[in-house]
PDB file of C-alpha atoms in Angstrom:
ATOM      1  CA  UNK A  14       0.000   0.000   0.000  1.00  0.00           C
ATOM      2  CA  UNK A  15       1.342   3.402  -0.905  1.00  0.00           C
ATOM      3  CA  UNK A  16       1.686   6.162   1.652  1.00  0.00           C
ATOM      4  CA  UNK A  17      -0.847   8.346  -0.235  1.00  0.00           C
ATOM      5  CA  UNK A  18      -3.460   5.586  -0.012  1.00  0.00           C
ATOM      6  CA  UNK A  19      -2.806   5.231   3.707  1.00  0.00           C
ATOM      7  CA  UNK A  20      -3.305   8.979   4.240  1.00  0.00           C
ATOM      8  CA  UNK A  21      -6.563   8.912   2.253  1.00  0.00           C
ATOM      9  CA  UNK A  22      -7.908   6.161   4.499  1.00  0.00           C
ATOM     10  CA  UNK A  23      -7.009   8.098   7.647  1.00  0.00           C
ATOM     11  CA  UNK A  24      -8.522  11.289   6.238  1.00  0.00           C
ATOM     12  CA  UNK A  25     -11.768   9.511   5.399  1.00  0.00           C
ATOM     13  CA  UNK A  26     -14.416  10.814   7.743  1.00  0.00           C
ATOM     14  CA  UNK A  27     -16.050   8.028   9.747  1.00  0.00           C
ATOM     15  CA  UNK A  28     -19.769   8.251  10.374  1.00  0.00           C
ATOM     16  CA  UNK A  29     -21.318   7.247  13.663  1.00  0.00           C
ATOM     17  CA  UNK A  30     -22.907   4.217  11.986  1.00  0.00           C
ATOM     18  CA  UNK A  31     -19.562   3.046  10.611  1.00  0.00           C
ATOM     19  CA  UNK A  32     -18.336   2.641  14.192  1.00  0.00           C
ATOM     20  CA  UNK A  33     -20.924  -0.115  14.711  1.00  0.00           C
ATOM     21  CA  UNK A  34     -20.941  -1.892  11.350  1.00  0.00           C
ATOM     22  CA  UNK A  35     -21.279  -5.412  12.805  1.00  0.00           C
ATOM     23  CA  UNK A  36     -24.243  -4.427  14.962  1.00  0.00           C
ATOM     24  CA  UNK A  37     -26.019  -2.725  12.060  1.00  0.00           C
ATOM     25  CA  UNK A  38     -25.461  -5.729   9.812  1.00  0.00           C
ATOM     26  CA  UNK A  39     -26.835  -8.019  12.532  1.00  0.00           C
ATOM     27  CA  UNK A  40     -29.835  -5.697  12.885  1.00  0.00           C
ATOM     28  CA  UNK A  41     -30.443  -5.938   9.134  1.00  0.00           C
ATOM     29  CA  UNK A  42     -30.247  -9.760   9.231  1.00  0.00           C
ATOM     30  CA  UNK A  43     -32.739  -9.792  12.111  1.00  0.00           C
ATOM     31  CA  UNK A  44     -35.078  -7.533  10.144  1.00  0.00           C
ATOM     32  CA  UNK A  45     -34.920  -9.862   7.141  1.00  0.00           C
ATOM     33  CA  UNK A  46     -35.613 -12.864   9.405  1.00  0.00           C
ATOM     34  CA  UNK A  47     -38.754 -11.117  10.709  1.00  0.00           C
ATOM     35  CA  UNK A  48     -39.853 -10.469   7.115  1.00  0.00           C
ATOM     36  CA  UNK A  49     -39.358 -14.163   6.241  1.00  0.00           C
ATOM     37  CA  UNK A  50     -41.355 -15.104   9.333  1.00  0.00           C
ATOM     38  CA  UNK A  51     -44.182 -12.754   8.321  1.00  0.00           C
ATOM     39  CA  UNK A  52     -44.282 -14.268   4.824  1.00  0.00           C
ATOM     40  CA  UNK A  53     -44.413 -17.777   6.349  1.00  0.00           C
ATOM     41  CA  UNK A  54     -47.273 -16.784   8.681  1.00  0.00           C
ATOM     42  CA  UNK A  55     -49.249 -15.352   5.762  1.00  0.00           C
ATOM     43  CA  UNK A  56     -48.465 -18.421   3.653  1.00  0.00           C
ATOM     44  CA  UNK A  57     -49.721 -20.837   6.323  1.00  0.00           C
ATOM     45  CA  UNK A  58     -52.984 -18.915   6.533  1.00  0.00           C
ATOM     46  CA  UNK A  59     -53.463 -19.112   2.769  1.00  0.00           C
ATOM     47  CA  UNK A  60     -52.562 -22.810   2.804  1.00  0.00           C
ATOM     48  CA  UNK A  61     -55.130 -23.720   5.456  1.00  0.00           C
ATOM     49  CA  UNK A  62     -57.826 -21.634   3.811  1.00  0.00           C
ATOM     50  CA  UNK A  63     -57.076 -23.056   0.365  1.00  0.00           C
ATOM     51  CA  UNK A  64     -57.012 -26.653   1.615  1.00  0.00           C
ATOM     52  CA  UNK A  65     -60.284 -26.145   3.459  1.00  0.00           C
ATOM     53  CA  UNK A  66     -62.162 -24.830   0.473  1.00  0.00           C
ATOM     54  CA  UNK A  67     -60.713 -27.531  -1.798  1.00  0.00           C
ATOM     55  CA  UNK A  68     -62.318 -30.187   0.447  1.00  0.00           C
ATOM     56  CA  UNK A  69     -65.831 -29.479  -0.839  1.00  0.00           C
ATOM     57  CA  UNK A  70     -67.359 -32.699   0.532  1.00  0.00           C
ATOM     58  CA  UNK A  71     -66.706 -31.977   4.203  1.00  0.00           C
ATOM     59  CA  UNK A  72     -67.534 -28.285   4.487  1.00  0.00           C
ATOM     60  CA  UNK A  73     -69.462 -27.082   7.533  1.00  0.00           C
ATOM     61  CA  UNK A  74     -70.538 -23.535   8.393  1.00  0.00           C
ATOM     62  CA  UNK A  75     -68.352 -23.478  11.512  1.00  0.00           C
ATOM     63  CA  UNK A  76     -65.418 -24.917   9.550  1.00  0.00           C
ATOM     64  CA  UNK A  77     -65.914 -22.225   6.907  1.00  0.00           C
ATOM     65  CA  UNK A  78     -65.933 -19.534   9.575  1.00  0.00           C
ATOM     66  CA  UNK A  79     -62.768 -20.882  11.217  1.00  0.00           C
ATOM     67  CA  UNK A  80     -60.990 -21.229   7.859  1.00  0.00           C
ATOM     68  CA  UNK A  81     -61.853 -17.625   7.046  1.00  0.00           C
ATOM     69  CA  UNK A  82     -60.747 -16.542  10.521  1.00  0.00           C
ATOM     70  CA  UNK A  83     -57.439 -18.397  10.162  1.00  0.00           C
ATOM     71  CA  UNK A  84     -56.794 -16.849   6.761  1.00  0.00           C
ATOM     72  CA  UNK A  85     -57.643 -13.311   7.839  1.00  0.00           C
ATOM     73  CA  UNK A  86     -55.834 -13.520  11.166  1.00  0.00           C
ATOM     74  CA  UNK A  87     -52.717 -14.969   9.518  1.00  0.00           C
ATOM     75  CA  UNK A  88     -52.626 -12.142   6.998  1.00  0.00           C
ATOM     76  CA  UNK A  89     -53.260  -9.618   9.784  1.00  0.00           C
ATOM     77  CA  UNK A  90     -50.521 -11.102  11.967  1.00  0.00           C
ATOM     78  CA  UNK A  91     -48.143 -11.140   8.998  1.00  0.00           C
ATOM     79  CA  UNK A  92     -48.801  -7.461   8.331  1.00  0.00           C
ATOM     80  CA  UNK A  93     -48.433  -6.664  12.050  1.00  0.00           C
ATOM     81  CA  UNK A  94     -45.137  -8.573  12.099  1.00  0.00           C
ATOM     82  CA  UNK A  95     -43.829  -6.551   9.157  1.00  0.00           C
ATOM     83  CA  UNK A  96     -44.879  -3.281  10.787  1.00  0.00           C
ATOM     84  CA  UNK A  97     -43.270  -4.229  14.105  1.00  0.00           C
ATOM     85  CA  UNK A  98     -40.128  -5.373  12.279  1.00  0.00           C
ATOM     86  CA  UNK A  99     -39.817  -1.999  10.533  1.00  0.00           C
ATOM     87  CA  UNK A 100     -40.414  -0.108  13.787  1.00  0.00           C
ATOM     88  CA  UNK A 101     -37.958  -2.316  15.667  1.00  0.00           C
ATOM     89  CA  UNK A 102     -35.302  -2.000  12.949  1.00  0.00           C
ATOM     90  CA  UNK A 103     -35.270   1.791  13.020  1.00  0.00           C
ATOM     91  CA  UNK A 104     -35.446   1.910  16.806  1.00  0.00           C
ATOM     92  CA  UNK A 105     -32.427  -0.398  16.999  1.00  0.00           C
ATOM     93  CA  UNK A 106     -30.487   1.766  14.524  1.00  0.00           C
ATOM     94  CA  UNK A 107     -30.890   4.704  16.873  1.00  0.00           C
ATOM     95  CA  UNK A 108     -30.161   2.755  20.044  1.00  0.00           C
ATOM     96  CA  UNK A 109     -27.065   1.112  18.522  1.00  0.00           C
ATOM     97  CA  UNK A 110     -25.650   4.483  17.488  1.00  0.00           C
ATOM     98  CA  UNK A 111     -26.435   5.975  20.903  1.00  0.00           C
ATOM     99  CA  UNK A 112     -25.001   2.898  22.648  1.00  0.00           C
ATOM    100  CA  UNK A 113     -28.267   2.595  24.524  1.00  0.00           C
ATOM    101  CA  UNK A 114     -29.612  -0.735  23.228  1.00  0.00           C
ATOM    102  CA  UNK A 115     -32.398  -2.522  25.097  1.00  0.00           C
ATOM    103  CA  UNK A 116     -34.040  -5.796  24.142  1.00  0.00           C
ATOM    104  CA  UNK A 117     -37.522  -5.449  22.585  1.00  0.00           C
ATOM    105  CA  UNK A 118     -39.473  -7.387  25.237  1.00  0.00           C
ATOM    106  CA  UNK A 119     -42.900  -5.958  24.410  1.00  0.00           C
ATOM    107  CA  UNK A 120     -42.560  -6.763  20.703  1.00  0.00           C
ATOM    108  CA  UNK A 121     -41.594 -10.359  21.446  1.00  0.00           C
ATOM    109  CA  UNK A 122     -44.410 -10.818  23.978  1.00  0.00           C
ATOM    110  CA  UNK A 123     -46.997  -9.255  21.651  1.00  0.00           C
ATOM    111  CA  UNK A 124     -46.052 -11.363  18.628  1.00  0.00           C
ATOM    112  CA  UNK A 125     -45.789 -14.492  20.766  1.00  0.00           C
ATOM    113  CA  UNK A 126     -49.294 -13.886  22.113  1.00  0.00           C
ATOM    114  CA  UNK A 127     -50.754 -13.507  18.615  1.00  0.00           C
ATOM    115  CA  UNK A 128     -48.984 -16.625  17.326  1.00  0.00           C
ATOM    116  CA  UNK A 129     -50.365 -18.616  20.275  1.00  0.00           C
ATOM    117  CA  UNK A 130     -53.845 -17.217  19.565  1.00  0.00           C
ATOM    118  CA  UNK A 131     -53.690 -18.293  15.922  1.00  0.00           C
ATOM    119  CA  UNK A 132     -52.329 -21.712  16.966  1.00  0.00           C
ATOM    120  CA  UNK A 133     -55.351 -22.143  19.244  1.00  0.00           C
ATOM    121  CA  UNK A 134     -57.677 -21.254  16.359  1.00  0.00           C
ATOM    122  CA  UNK A 135     -55.813 -23.827  14.209  1.00  0.00           C
ATOM    123  CA  UNK A 136     -56.328 -26.437  16.919  1.00  0.00           C
ATOM    124  CA  UNK A 137     -60.022 -25.646  17.185  1.00  0.00           C
ATOM    125  CA  UNK A 138     -60.334 -25.859  13.402  1.00  0.00           C
ATOM    126  CA  UNK A 139     -58.717 -29.304  13.264  1.00  0.00           C
ATOM    127  CA  UNK A 140     -60.817 -30.573  16.178  1.00  0.00           C
ATOM    128  CA  UNK A 141     -64.019 -29.573  14.383  1.00  0.00           C
ATOM    129  CA  UNK A 142     -63.009 -31.082  11.044  1.00  0.00           C
TER     130      UNK A 142
END
């Protein structure tokens, strides 16, 4: 490496975010994992709804209602997951740069509660079928 190149690197102004590159990259990977999870939640809702309405011989009004509820709640939870992931991502960017990071307990508890709720609806659906 030439001396001029070395001086250019030292003169390069570092941003606050460049001081925490690893943390920001980890934050981005976490965000993408939440997006994949949201897509999977939505996909499971579509799958159950589609399978239900393809079984024309065993349809019941309560089964129809539960299948619709599963589909709508899965899409709603997927959208909520994406919104919380976006909010959490930008909050973490700020807290990483300020060196004031705190774990997102409320987000985890809220999403966990909704996933359990949908799982209970799934169980009820399969008991009725």
